[in-house]
Coordinates of C-alpha atoms and ligand atoms in Angstrom, one line a residue:
M1234 CA -170.2 30.1 -133.3
N1235 CA -168.5 27.7 -131.1
A1236 CA -164.7 26.9 -131.0
S1237 CA -165.0 23.9 -133.3
T1238 CA -166.8 25.8 -136.2
S1239 CA -164.4 28.6 -135.8
R1240 CA -161.6 26.2 -136.4
Q1241 CA -163.4 24.5 -139.2
P1242 CA -165.3 27.2 -140.7
S1243 CA -166.5 25.0 -143.6
D1244 CA -166.4 21.4 -144.5
A1245 CA -164.0 22.3 -147.4
A1246 CA -161.6 23.8 -145.0
V1247 CA -161.0 21.0 -142.6
P1248 CA -157.7 21.7 -140.9
R1249 CA -154.7 21.5 -143.1
L1250 CA -152.1 18.9 -142.4
P1251 CA -149.0 20.2 -140.7
L1252 CA -146.2 20.8 -143.3
R1253 CA -144.1 17.8 -141.8
A1254 CA -146.8 15.4 -141.9
A1255 CA -147.9 16.3 -145.4
A1256 CA -144.3 16.0 -146.7
A1257 CA -143.9 12.6 -145.0
V1258 CA -147.0 11.4 -146.8
G1259 CA -145.6 12.3 -150.1
L1260 CA -142.1 11.0 -149.4
I1261 CA -143.3 7.7 -147.9
A1262 CA -145.7 6.9 -150.8
V1263 CA -143.0 7.6 -153.3
A1264 CA -140.5 5.5 -151.5
A1265 CA -143.0 2.7 -151.3
A1266 CA -143.8 3.0 -155.0
L1267 CA -140.1 2.9 -155.9
A1268 CA -139.4 0.1 -153.6
A1269 CA -142.4 -2.1 -154.8
G1270 CA -141.4 -1.5 -158.5
H1271 CA -137.8 -2.5 -157.8
L1272 CA -138.9 -5.7 -156.2
V1273 CA -141.1 -6.6 -159.2
A1274 CA -138.4 -5.6 -161.6
A1275 CA -135.9 -8.0 -159.8
L1276 CA -138.3 -10.7 -160.6
I1277 CA -138.7 -9.8 -164.3
D1278 CA -135.5 -7.9 -165.3
P1279 CA -133.5 -5.6 -163.0
F1280 CA -133.5 -3.0 -165.8
A1281 CA -137.2 -2.5 -165.4
S1282 CA -136.7 -0.9 -162.1
P1283 CA -138.4 2.5 -162.5
F1284 CA -135.5 4.5 -161.0
L1285 CA -133.0 2.7 -163.3
A1286 CA -135.2 2.9 -166.3
V1287 CA -135.8 6.6 -166.0
G1288 CA -132.1 7.1 -165.4
N1289 CA -131.1 5.2 -168.5
T1290 CA -133.7 7.0 -170.5
A1291 CA -132.3 10.3 -169.2
I1292 CA -128.9 9.3 -170.4
D1293 CA -130.2 8.4 -173.8
L1294 CA -132.1 11.6 -174.1
T1295 CA -129.3 13.9 -172.9
P1296 CA -128.1 16.2 -175.6
H1297 CA -124.4 15.4 -176.3
P1298 CA -123.0 18.8 -175.3
V1299 CA -124.5 18.0 -171.7
K1300 CA -123.2 14.5 -171.8
D1301 CA -119.8 15.8 -173.0
F1302 CA -119.9 18.3 -170.1
A1303 CA -120.9 15.5 -167.7
I1304 CA -117.9 13.3 -168.9
R1305 CA -115.5 16.1 -168.7
T1306 CA -116.6 17.6 -165.4
F1307 CA -117.4 14.4 -163.4
G1308 CA -115.4 11.9 -165.3
E1309 CA -116.2 8.4 -164.2
N1310 CA -118.5 9.7 -161.4
D1311 CA -120.9 11.0 -164.1
K1312 CA -123.4 8.2 -163.3
I1313 CA -123.4 8.8 -159.6
V1314 CA -124.0 12.6 -160.3
L1315 CA -126.9 11.6 -162.4
L1316 CA -128.4 9.2 -159.8
A1317 CA -127.9 11.8 -157.1
G1318 CA -129.6 14.4 -159.2
M1319 CA -132.6 12.2 -160.0
A1320 CA -132.8 11.2 -156.3
F1321 CA -132.9 14.9 -155.4
V1322 CA -135.5 15.6 -158.1
I1323 CA -137.8 12.6 -157.1
T1324 CA -137.4 13.5 -153.4
A1325 CA -138.4 17.1 -154.0
A1326 CA -141.4 16.1 -156.2
A1327 CA -142.6 13.6 -153.6
A1328 CA -142.4 16.2 -150.8
L1329 CA -144.1 18.7 -153.1
A1330 CA -146.8 16.2 -153.8
G1331 CA -147.4 16.0 -150.0
L1332 CA -147.2 19.7 -149.5
L1333 CA -149.7 20.4 -152.2
S1334 CA -152.0 18.1 -150.6
R1335 CA -152.5 19.5 -147.1
R1336 CA -156.2 19.7 -147.6
S1337 CA -157.2 17.5 -150.6
A1338 CA -155.4 14.4 -151.7
L1339 CA -156.0 15.2 -155.3
P1340 CA -152.9 17.3 -156.2
G1341 CA -150.6 14.8 -154.6
T1342 CA -152.5 11.8 -156.3
V1343 CA -151.9 13.6 -159.6
L1344 CA -148.2 14.2 -159.0
A1345 CA -147.6 10.6 -157.7
A1346 CA -149.5 9.2 -160.8
T1347 CA -147.4 11.3 -163.1
L1348 CA -144.1 10.0 -161.6
G1349 CA -145.6 6.5 -162.1
V1350 CA -146.5 7.4 -165.8
L1351 CA -142.9 8.5 -166.4
G1352 CA -141.7 5.2 -165.1
V1353 CA -144.0 3.4 -167.4
A1354 CA -143.0 5.5 -170.4
A1355 CA -139.3 5.0 -169.6
V1356 CA -139.7 1.1 -169.4
L1357 CA -141.9 1.0 -172.6
T1358 CA -139.1 2.7 -174.5
R1359 CA -136.1 0.8 -173.2
P1360 CA -135.0 -1.2 -176.3
T1361 CA -134.0 -4.4 -174.4
L1362 CA -137.0 -4.7 -172.2
D1363 CA -140.0 -7.1 -173.0
T1364 CA -143.4 -5.7 -172.5
I1365 CA -144.1 -7.5 -169.4
A1366 CA -141.3 -5.4 -167.9
V1367 CA -144.0 -2.6 -167.6
L1368 CA -145.4 -4.5 -164.6
A1369 CA -142.7 -3.0 -162.5
P1370 CA -143.5 0.7 -163.1
L1371 CA -147.2 -0.2 -163.2
T1372 CA -146.8 -1.6 -159.6
S1373 CA -145.0 1.6 -158.6
L1374 CA -147.9 3.6 -160.1
V1375 CA -150.5 1.7 -158.2
V1376 CA -148.6 1.3 -154.9
G1377 CA -147.7 5.0 -155.0
V1378 CA -151.2 6.3 -155.4
L1379 CA -152.8 3.8 -153.0
V1380 CA -150.1 4.5 -150.4
F1381 CA -150.5 8.2 -150.8
R1382 CA -154.1 8.2 -150.4
W1383 CA -154.3 5.8 -147.6
L1384 CA -151.5 7.7 -145.5
H1385 CA -153.1 11.0 -146.5
R1386 CA -156.5 9.8 -145.1
L1387 CA -154.8 8.5 -141.9
A1388 CA -153.3 11.7 -141.4
R1389 CA -156.5 13.6 -141.9
R1390 CA -159.0 11.6 -140.0
T1391 CA -159.1 9.3 -137.0
R1392 CA -161.9 6.9 -136.3
V1393 CA -164.4 7.9 -133.7
G1394 CA -165.0 6.0 -130.5
E1395 CA -161.8 4.1 -130.4
P1396 CA -160.2 3.8 -127.0
G1397 CA -157.8 6.6 -126.6
A1398 CA -159.2 8.7 -129.3
D1399 CA -158.9 12.4 -128.8
E1400 CA -162.4 12.9 -127.1
S1401 CA -161.5 16.6 -126.7
Q1402 CA -162.0 17.0 -130.5
P1403 CA -165.5 17.5 -131.8
V1404 CA -166.9 15.4 -134.4
E1405 CA -167.3 17.0 -137.7
S1406 CA -170.8 18.0 -138.5
A1407 CA -170.8 17.2 -142.2
G1408 CA -169.3 14.3 -144.0
E1409 CA -168.2 10.9 -142.8
P1410 CA -169.9 10.4 -139.6
R1411 CA -167.5 7.6 -138.2
T1412 CA -164.3 9.6 -138.5
R1413 CA -163.2 13.0 -137.6
A1414 CA -160.2 15.2 -138.2
V1415 CA -157.0 14.5 -136.4
D1416 CA -156.1 17.4 -134.4
W1417 CA -152.3 17.7 -134.9
S1418 CA -151.9 20.2 -132.1
V1419 CA -153.1 17.5 -129.5
P1420 CA -151.1 14.4 -129.0
G1421 CA -153.5 11.6 -129.3
L1422 CA -154.5 8.5 -131.1
G1423 CA -154.7 9.9 -134.5
R1424 CA -151.5 11.6 -134.4
R1425 CA -149.8 8.4 -132.8
R1426 CA -151.5 6.1 -135.4
F1427 CA -150.2 8.2 -138.2
L1428 CA -146.6 8.3 -136.8
I1429 CA -146.6 4.5 -136.2
T1430 CA -148.2 3.6 -139.5
S1431 CA -146.1 5.8 -141.6
T1432 CA -142.9 4.6 -139.8
A1433 CA -144.1 1.0 -140.6
V1434 CA -144.8 1.7 -144.2
A1435 CA -141.3 3.4 -144.5
A1436 CA -139.7 0.5 -143.0
A1437 CA -141.6 -1.9 -145.1
A1438 CA -140.5 0.1 -148.3
G1439 CA -136.9 -0.2 -147.2
A1440 CA -137.2 -3.9 -146.7
T1441 CA -138.9 -4.3 -150.1
A1442 CA -136.3 -2.3 -151.9
A1443 CA -133.6 -4.5 -150.1
A1444 CA -135.3 -7.7 -151.1
G1445 CA -135.4 -6.5 -154.8
Q1446 CA -131.7 -5.6 -154.6
F1447 CA -131.1 -9.1 -153.2
V1448 CA -133.2 -10.9 -155.8
G1449 CA -131.9 -8.8 -158.7
G1450 CA -128.3 -9.5 -157.6
R1451 CA -128.9 -13.2 -157.4
V1452 CA -127.1 -13.5 -161.0
D1453 CA -123.7 -14.2 -159.5
V1454 CA -121.2 -12.6 -161.7
E1455 CA -118.3 -12.9 -159.5
A1456 CA -118.9 -16.7 -159.0
S1457 CA -119.1 -17.1 -162.8
R1458 CA -115.9 -15.1 -163.3
R1459 CA -114.0 -17.1 -160.6
S1460 CA -115.0 -20.4 -162.1
I1461 CA -113.1 -19.6 -165.4
R1462 CA -109.3 -20.2 -166.0
L1463 CA -107.9 -18.6 -169.1
T1464 CA -105.0 -20.1 -170.8
P1465 CA -104.1 -18.5 -174.0
D1466 CA -102.8 -20.8 -176.9
V1467 CA -100.7 -17.8 -177.8
T1468 CA -99.5 -15.5 -175.1
A1469 CA -98.5 -12.0 -175.6
P1470 CA -94.7 -11.3 -175.4
P1471 CA -93.5 -10.2 -172.0
I1472 CA -93.5 -6.4 -171.7
P1473 CA -89.8 -5.3 -172.1
A1474 CA -88.2 -3.4 -169.3
G1475 CA -87.8 -0.3 -171.3
A1476 CA -91.4 0.0 -172.3
D1477 CA -92.3 2.8 -169.8
F1478 CA -90.6 5.7 -168.1
T1479 CA -92.8 5.6 -164.9
G1480 CA -89.8 7.0 -162.9
D1481 CA -90.1 10.0 -165.0
G1482 CA -94.0 10.3 -164.7
T1483 CA -95.5 8.2 -167.4
P1484 CA -98.2 5.7 -166.6
T1485 CA -97.1 2.1 -166.3
F1486 CA -97.1 0.3 -169.6
I1487 CA -99.8 -2.2 -168.5
T1488 CA -102.8 -0.6 -166.9
S1489 CA -104.2 -2.6 -164.0
N1490 CA -107.7 -3.8 -164.3
A1491 CA -108.8 -1.8 -161.4
D1492 CA -107.3 1.4 -163.1
F1493 CA -108.4 0.7 -166.6
Y1494 CA -110.6 3.8 -167.8
R1495 CA -114.3 3.1 -168.0
V1496 CA -116.8 4.8 -170.3
D1497 CA -120.3 3.5 -171.1
T1498 CA -124.0 4.5 -170.9
A1499 CA -124.8 1.7 -168.3
L1500 CA -126.2 3.1 -165.2
S1501 CA -126.0 -0.4 -163.7
V1502 CA -123.5 -2.9 -165.0
P1503 CA -125.3 -5.6 -166.9
R1504 CA -125.0 -8.9 -164.9
L1505 CA -124.5 -11.9 -167.3
R1506 CA -123.0 -15.4 -166.4
A1507 CA -120.7 -17.0 -168.8
Q1508 CA -122.7 -20.2 -168.7
D1509 CA -125.7 -18.4 -170.0
W1510 CA -124.0 -16.4 -172.7
R1511 CA -125.2 -16.8 -176.2
M1512 CA -124.4 -14.7 -179.3
R1513 CA -125.9 -15.0 -182.6
V1514 CA -123.8 -14.0 -185.8
H1515 CA -126.4 -13.4 -188.5
G1516 CA -127.6 -11.0 -191.2
L1517 CA -125.7 -10.9 -194.4
V1518 CA -123.8 -14.2 -193.9
D1519 CA -123.8 -17.5 -195.6
R1520 CA -124.2 -19.5 -192.3
E1521 CA -125.6 -18.2 -189.1
L1522 CA -123.6 -19.0 -186.0
V1523 CA -124.7 -19.3 -182.4
L1524 CA -121.8 -19.2 -180.0
T1525 CA -121.5 -20.1 -176.3
Y1526 CA -118.8 -19.2 -173.9
D1527 CA -117.5 -22.7 -174.0
D1528 CA -117.4 -22.4 -177.9
L1529 CA -115.2 -19.5 -177.4
L1530 CA -112.8 -21.4 -174.9
N1531 CA -112.5 -24.3 -177.3
R1532 CA -111.1 -22.0 -180.1
P1533 CA -107.7 -20.9 -180.3
L1534 CA -107.2 -18.2 -177.5
V1535 CA -104.9 -15.4 -178.4
E1536 CA -103.4 -12.8 -176.1
K1537 CA -102.5 -9.4 -177.3
T1538 CA -101.4 -6.2 -175.8
I1539 CA -103.7 -3.3 -177.0
S1540 CA -104.3 0.3 -176.1
L1541 CA -107.9 1.1 -176.0
C1542 CA -109.0 4.7 -176.1
C1543 CA -112.1 6.9 -176.1
V1544 CA -113.3 9.3 -178.7
S1545 CA -114.6 11.6 -176.0
N1546 CA -111.0 12.1 -174.7
E1547 CA -109.8 15.7 -174.8
V1548 CA -106.4 16.6 -175.9
G1549 CA -104.4 15.7 -173.0
G1550 CA -107.2 13.6 -171.4
P1551 CA -107.1 10.4 -169.4
Y1552 CA -109.3 8.1 -171.4
I1553 CA -106.6 5.6 -172.7
S1554 CA -105.5 2.4 -171.1
T1555 CA -103.5 -0.6 -172.1
T1556 CA -104.0 -4.3 -171.3
N1557 CA -103.3 -7.8 -172.5
F1558 CA -106.6 -8.7 -174.0
I1559 CA -107.3 -12.5 -174.3
G1560 CA -110.0 -13.6 -177.0
V1561 CA -110.7 -15.3 -180.2
S1562 CA -110.1 -13.9 -183.6
L1563 CA -113.1 -12.1 -184.8
R1564 CA -111.9 -12.4 -188.5
D1565 CA -111.8 -16.3 -188.2
L1566 CA -115.5 -16.3 -186.8
L1567 CA -116.7 -14.1 -189.6
T1568 CA -114.9 -16.1 -192.1
E1569 CA -116.6 -19.0 -190.8
A1570 CA -120.0 -17.4 -191.0
G1571 CA -119.1 -16.1 -194.5
V1572 CA -119.4 -12.5 -195.1
R1573 CA -121.9 -11.7 -198.0
P1574 CA -120.6 -9.2 -200.6
G1575 CA -121.7 -5.7 -199.8
A1576 CA -121.8 -6.3 -196.1
D1577 CA -119.7 -3.3 -194.9
Q1578 CA -120.8 -3.0 -191.2
L1579 CA -120.8 -5.3 -188.3
A1580 CA -123.5 -4.1 -186.0
T1581 CA -123.1 -5.4 -182.5
R1582 CA -125.5 -5.1 -179.6
S1583 CA -124.9 -5.2 -175.8
A1584 CA -127.1 -6.8 -173.2
D1585 CA -128.3 -3.3 -172.1
G1586 CA -129.4 -2.3 -175.7
W1587 CA -126.3 -0.2 -176.5
T1588 CA -125.3 -0.6 -180.2
C1589 CA -122.0 -0.2 -182.1
G1590 CA -121.1 -0.4 -185.8
T1591 CA -117.6 -1.4 -187.0
P1592 CA -116.4 -1.5 -190.5
V1593 CA -116.1 -5.0 -191.8
E1594 CA -112.9 -4.2 -193.5
D1595 CA -111.1 -3.2 -190.3
I1596 CA -112.1 -6.6 -188.9
M1597 CA -111.2 -8.7 -191.9
K1598 CA -107.8 -7.2 -192.9
P1599 CA -105.1 -9.8 -192.5
D1600 CA -103.4 -8.1 -189.6
S1601 CA -106.5 -6.8 -187.9
D1602 CA -106.1 -8.7 -184.5
A1603 CA -109.8 -7.9 -183.9
L1604 CA -111.0 -9.9 -180.9
L1605 CA -114.0 -11.2 -179.2
A1606 CA -112.3 -10.6 -175.9
I1607 CA -112.9 -12.6 -172.7
G1608 CA -110.0 -11.7 -170.8
M1609 CA -107.8 -8.8 -169.4
N1610 CA -104.5 -9.3 -167.9
G1611 CA -105.0 -12.9 -167.3
E1612 CA -108.3 -12.7 -165.8
P1613 CA -111.9 -13.0 -167.2
L1614 CA -113.1 -9.4 -168.1
P1615 CA -114.1 -7.6 -165.0
A1616 CA -118.0 -6.9 -165.1
E1617 CA -117.6 -3.3 -165.7
H1618 CA -115.3 -3.9 -168.8
G1619 CA -117.9 -6.3 -170.5
F1620 CA -118.0 -9.7 -168.9
P1621 CA -118.4 -12.2 -170.2
V1622 CA -117.5 -11.1 -173.8
R1623 CA -116.7 -7.8 -175.5
M1624 CA -115.2 -6.9 -178.7
V1625 CA -111.9 -5.1 -179.4
V1626 CA -110.6 -3.7 -182.7
P1627 CA -107.1 -2.2 -182.5
G1628 CA -107.0 1.2 -184.2
L1629 CA -110.6 2.1 -183.7
Y1630 CA -112.1 4.3 -181.0
G1631 CA -114.2 2.3 -178.4
F1632 CA -117.5 3.6 -179.6
V1633 CA -117.2 2.1 -183.0
S1634 CA -115.4 -1.2 -181.9
A1635 CA -115.5 -2.3 -178.2
T1636 CA -118.9 -3.4 -177.4
K1637 CA -119.1 -4.6 -173.9
W1638 CA -121.6 -7.2 -172.6
L1639 CA -121.8 -8.2 -176.2
V1640 CA -124.9 -10.4 -177.1
D1641 CA -125.6 -10.0 -180.8
A1642 CA -123.8 -9.5 -183.9
E1643 CA -125.3 -8.7 -187.3
L1644 CA -123.6 -8.3 -190.7
T1645 CA -125.3 -5.4 -192.4
T1646 CA -124.3 -2.1 -194.2
F1647 CA -123.7 1.5 -193.2
A1648 CA -126.7 2.5 -195.3
D1649 CA -129.0 0.3 -193.4
F1650 CA -128.1 0.7 -189.7
D1651 CA -127.1 3.6 -187.5
A1652 CA -125.5 2.7 -184.2
Y1653 CA -126.1 4.3 -180.8
W1654 CA -123.6 7.3 -181.0
V1655 CA -124.3 7.7 -184.8
K1656 CA -127.8 8.5 -184.1
R1657 CA -126.4 11.2 -181.8
D1658 CA -124.3 12.8 -184.3
W1659 CA -120.9 11.0 -183.9
A1660 CA -119.0 9.6 -186.8
Q1661 CA -120.0 6.3 -188.5
R1662 CA -116.2 5.5 -188.9
A1663 CA -113.6 6.7 -186.4
P1664 CA -110.1 5.5 -186.6
I1665 CA -108.0 6.6 -183.7
K1666 CA -106.2 9.8 -184.3
T1667 CA -102.3 10.1 -183.7
M1668 CA -101.9 11.8 -180.3
S1669 CA -99.5 12.7 -177.7
R1670 CA -99.8 13.7 -174.1
I1671 CA -97.6 15.4 -171.5
D1672 CA -97.7 13.7 -168.2
R1673 CA -95.0 15.5 -166.4
P1674 CA -94.8 18.4 -165.7
K1675 CA -98.5 18.8 -164.9
P1676 CA -100.2 22.0 -165.8
F1677 CA -99.4 24.9 -163.5
E1678 CA -96.9 22.7 -161.7
Q1679 CA -93.8 24.4 -160.1
V1680 CA -90.5 22.5 -161.1
P1681 CA -86.9 23.4 -160.3
A1682 CA -85.3 25.5 -163.2
G1683 CA -82.4 24.1 -165.1
K1684 CA -82.3 20.4 -166.1
F1685 CA -85.6 18.8 -166.0
V1686 CA -87.1 15.6 -167.5
A1687 CA -90.5 15.9 -169.1
A1688 CA -92.5 12.7 -170.0
G1689 CA -95.6 11.5 -171.4
V1690 CA -97.3 9.0 -173.9
A1691 CA -98.1 9.0 -177.5
W1692 CA -100.3 6.7 -179.6
A1693 CA -101.2 6.0 -183.1
Q1694 CA -102.7 2.5 -182.9
H1695 CA -102.3 0.1 -185.9
K1696 CA -99.8 2.7 -187.5
G1697 CA -97.1 2.9 -184.8
I1698 CA -95.3 6.0 -183.3
D1699 CA -92.3 7.1 -185.2
K1700 CA -91.1 10.2 -183.4
V1701 CA -92.3 12.5 -180.5
E1702 CA -91.0 16.0 -180.3
V1703 CA -91.4 18.7 -177.6
R1704 CA -90.7 22.6 -177.6
V1705 CA -90.5 25.1 -174.9
D1706 CA -92.1 28.4 -175.3
G1707 CA -92.4 28.0 -179.0
G1708 CA -88.7 27.4 -179.6
P1709 CA -87.1 24.6 -181.8
W1710 CA -88.5 21.3 -181.7
Q1711 CA -86.5 18.8 -180.0
A1712 CA -86.7 14.9 -180.3
A1713 CA -87.8 13.0 -177.4
T1714 CA -86.5 9.6 -176.4
L1715 CA -89.0 6.8 -177.1
S1716 CA -89.7 3.7 -175.0
T1717 CA -89.1 0.4 -176.4
E1718 CA -92.0 -0.5 -178.8
V1719 CA -94.2 -3.3 -177.7
N1720 CA -96.4 -3.4 -180.7
V1721 CA -97.9 -0.8 -183.2
D1722 CA -101.4 -1.2 -181.4
T1723 CA -100.1 0.0 -178.1
W1724 CA -99.2 3.5 -176.7
R1725 CA -95.5 4.4 -176.5
M1726 CA -93.8 6.5 -173.7
W1727 CA -91.5 9.4 -174.3
R1728 CA -89.1 11.4 -172.2
A1729 CA -87.2 14.5 -173.0
E1730 CA -84.5 16.3 -171.0
L1731 CA -85.1 20.1 -171.0
D1732 CA -83.1 23.0 -169.7
L1733 CA -85.4 25.4 -168.2
P1734 CA -84.8 29.1 -167.7
A1735 CA -86.6 30.4 -164.5
G1736 CA -90.1 31.9 -165.1
S1737 CA -93.3 30.8 -166.7
R1738 CA -93.0 28.2 -169.3
T1739 CA -94.9 26.6 -172.1
L1740 CA -94.4 23.0 -173.2
E1741 CA -95.9 21.6 -176.4
V1742 CA -95.6 18.0 -177.8
R1743 CA -96.3 16.4 -181.1
A1744 CA -96.0 12.9 -182.4
T1745 CA -95.4 11.6 -185.9
D1746 CA -96.7 8.2 -186.9
R1747 CA -95.3 5.6 -189.3
T1748 CA -97.4 6.8 -192.2
G1749 CA -95.3 10.1 -191.9
Y1750 CA -98.3 12.2 -190.5
T1751 CA -97.3 14.7 -187.8
Q1752 CA -99.9 16.2 -185.3
T1753 CA -100.8 19.7 -186.4
S1754 CA -101.7 22.5 -184.1
E1755 CA -105.1 22.6 -185.6
R1756 CA -107.6 21.9 -182.9
A1757 CA -110.7 19.6 -183.2
E1758 CA -113.4 18.9 -180.7
P1759 CA -113.9 15.2 -179.7
I1760 CA -117.3 15.2 -181.5
P1761 CA -117.7 13.8 -184.3
D1762 CA -114.6 11.7 -184.6
G1763 CA -112.0 12.5 -182.0
A1764 CA -110.1 15.5 -180.7
A1765 CA -107.1 16.8 -182.6
G1766 CA -104.5 19.3 -181.9
R1767 CA -101.2 19.4 -179.7
H1768 CA -101.2 19.0 -175.9
T1769 CA -99.8 22.3 -174.5
I1770 CA -99.2 23.0 -170.9
V1771 CA -98.2 26.1 -168.9
F1772 CA -95.9 25.7 -165.9
T1773 CA -93.4 27.4 -163.7
A1774 CA -89.7 26.9 -163.5
R1775 CA -88.5 28.1 -160.0
P1776 CA -85.0 29.5 -159.7
Ligands
LIG125 N1 -122.3 -2.0 -174.0 C1 -121.5 -0.9 -174.1 N2 -120.3 -1.0 -174.8 C2 -119.4 0.0 -174.9 C3 -119.8 1.3 -174.5 C4 -121.2 1.4 -174.0 O1 -121.6 2.6 -173.6 N3 -121.9 0.2 -173.8 N4 -119.0 2.3 -174.7 C5 -117.9 2.1 -175.6 C6 -117.0 3.2 -175.4 S1 -117.5 4.7 -176.0 C7 -115.6 3.1 -175.0 S2 -114.4 4.2 -175.2 C8 -115.3 1.7 -174.6 C9 -114.7 1.8 -173.2 O2 -114.3 0.5 -172.6 P1 -113.9 0.4 -171.2 O3 -115.0 1.0 -170.4 O4 -113.6 -1.0 -171.0 O5 -112.6 1.2 -171.1 O6 -116.4 0.8 -174.4 C10 -117.3 0.8 -175.6 N5 -118.2 -0.1 -175.3
LIG126 MO1 -115.6 5.9 -176.1

């Protein structure tokens, strides 16, 4: 037995790849696969990018308790957490594919192909993607498998007789006569060639992904936004000085566009240009309408101050904001289309496939103020808030009324169509519940004992706030001072002067709306139609 055969006792047991080289083969192959798919997707539809498509599918398949937990725990960073989690899982799978393939390329090939098939399945099941979009994950699949096998081969074998080849290494007795195993313990051509090639492939993958990013980003949303000037025909009345109590700790009455809360299922913000925007109003109508952005600009533009809030908001939660929406009357549009008798639901769809169902009666009532909105605070809608066009219906939670990146509107019935969240056990109809929140003091804050001003917000969109009361340690209810009312569709601030004995204190708030309803202490979870109960906090009054 000579040295070479003792190192390679049988052909099946040619030397195993070192761990690092094996992992690198898997990682680089998967990176190349994702990058190639990303570039092809950019040419067809950026949403076909396998990474995005898998992420979006994951969001849609996530059971609602998990989604709720994600929104509660990570807030608006939930998508970053998801993407980071996916990146981690894919990196681990890629490294594993390599590590399982230290001898034979088969296990890694199977794992790489499986990742590719997942991408194909995700793209095929995305509601808004055409079948041709499957080319993107198919490219990933093919590139992934080919690059994996190619690098694997390169790492295992080097060609015999090349200048600089490791002549010290014996040629294998069996199998391919023109190549022999790379001896990873000896620096030489095989090892160098693998390092150079794998680095080049990794760099190419990076360049391909960047090209995809560049091409996919060619829809210049910001240029489209900048080219638009909005001049409402009816402007919202100026916000009166006494509309907020920011000095006492409430939010500003108007939320800046940058601070406006954001909730949606879109992993990447749909990129639409105003000049390309079209929306069909169809279904149970007398006349179908097809609208362009210019059609909207040519209609009377109204500006209206409205507080939008999210059904996922916990009692005391942050998902409510207020803005001057600019848009056209949705009631006028539907009147023009002619709503057929029996149509009780307006089903709307977003560019990314998200759907929403709104009661027709809420849109059609004389004072509804439902808008096809195109602006917020004097500017065209920011991309993440639905540019170019979204819907807003005062008095309804966002998930049943506020479709962003709106592209389709169909008059139908609640019996015939279930929207995105209704399929996931949320309510079909969800008017906003009367609610109040304490903003100062914060839970567990230490404040001076004695005179102290507590403050917060209350809302009962479309009904109006009549009264807010607070009480300390379950004592008598005390009326809070309300800010100047802007309109019944916005929040209203409150402040209350307290006299606090030193020690641990509990503060509770309740609002009464203009229908005479007062918030009860009965708690309800956000699902299915919004949280209920009184915001109650514990804090400390310091002597
Ligand atoms: N296309 C689309 N529109 C959507 C959603 C979504 O997931 N996708 N979420 C809705 C929900 S649940 C809410 S609360 C509001 C939030 O709007 P904002 O992000 O502008 O605050 O948008 C609504 N419109
Ligand atoms: Mo929401």
